XYZ file of C-alpha atoms in Angstrom:
72
model
C 53.827 41.218 57.461
C 56.016 38.671 55.674
C 59.716 39.303 55.277
C 61.624 37.710 52.402
C 63.624 35.716 54.939
C 60.570 34.103 56.532
C 59.092 33.306 53.118
C 62.365 31.794 51.987
C 62.719 29.640 55.076
C 59.092 28.533 54.677
C 59.784 27.328 51.117
C 63.013 25.706 52.284
C 61.132 23.852 54.999
C 58.493 22.747 52.484
C 61.255 21.499 50.190
C 62.872 19.525 53.007
C 59.530 17.910 53.840
C 58.009 17.456 50.388
C 60.875 17.099 47.908
C 60.957 13.279 48.264
C 57.174 13.252 47.751
C 56.910 16.129 45.275
C 54.845 14.316 42.620
C 52.287 13.095 45.149
C 52.224 16.448 46.950
C 51.711 18.384 43.723
C 48.923 16.067 42.515
C 47.192 16.273 45.893
C 47.465 20.074 46.138
C 46.186 20.411 42.575
C 43.210 18.156 43.365
C 42.363 20.387 46.346
C 42.675 23.548 44.176
C 45.476 24.819 46.423
C 47.714 25.244 43.381
C 46.925 25.698 39.704
C 48.018 23.543 36.773
C 51.697 24.228 36.153
C 52.423 25.194 39.754
C 54.032 23.042 42.424
C 54.098 22.755 46.198
C 56.413 25.796 46.401
C 53.518 27.942 45.124
C 51.084 27.281 47.983
C 49.941 30.202 50.109
C 51.747 30.956 53.362
C 48.691 29.693 55.242
C 48.727 26.348 53.416
C 52.510 26.077 53.791
C 52.195 26.547 57.545
C 49.433 23.929 57.716
C 51.598 21.429 55.803
C 54.602 22.100 58.035
C 52.464 21.831 61.171
C 51.323 18.304 60.202
C 53.957 17.162 57.717
C 53.474 13.430 58.263
C 49.692 13.755 58.014
C 49.975 15.727 54.807
C 52.453 13.284 53.266
C 50.272 10.291 54.110
C 47.197 12.008 52.591
C 49.139 13.032 49.480
C 50.715 9.607 48.927
C 47.370 7.871 49.505
C 45.806 10.212 46.924
C 48.606 9.651 44.404
C 48.730 5.886 44.956
C 45.149 4.746 45.494
C 44.812 1.188 46.745
C 44.234 -1.231 43.916
C 41.517 -3.827 44.112
């Protein structure tokens, strides 16, 4: 049972966490099939959003590592 308020605050929290890393986050989520082409991190499911919020720093480090692979 999701109220509009809880959904809105979830997206707001995602924006606070991921906005500075939006390109990396979107590329990473797309690679994991958690969003479709043309979507962005705001379009993830509530379950995924909660997982990102629960481990924001872990998610950001995974996403930035994916988006910026180490160069040889």
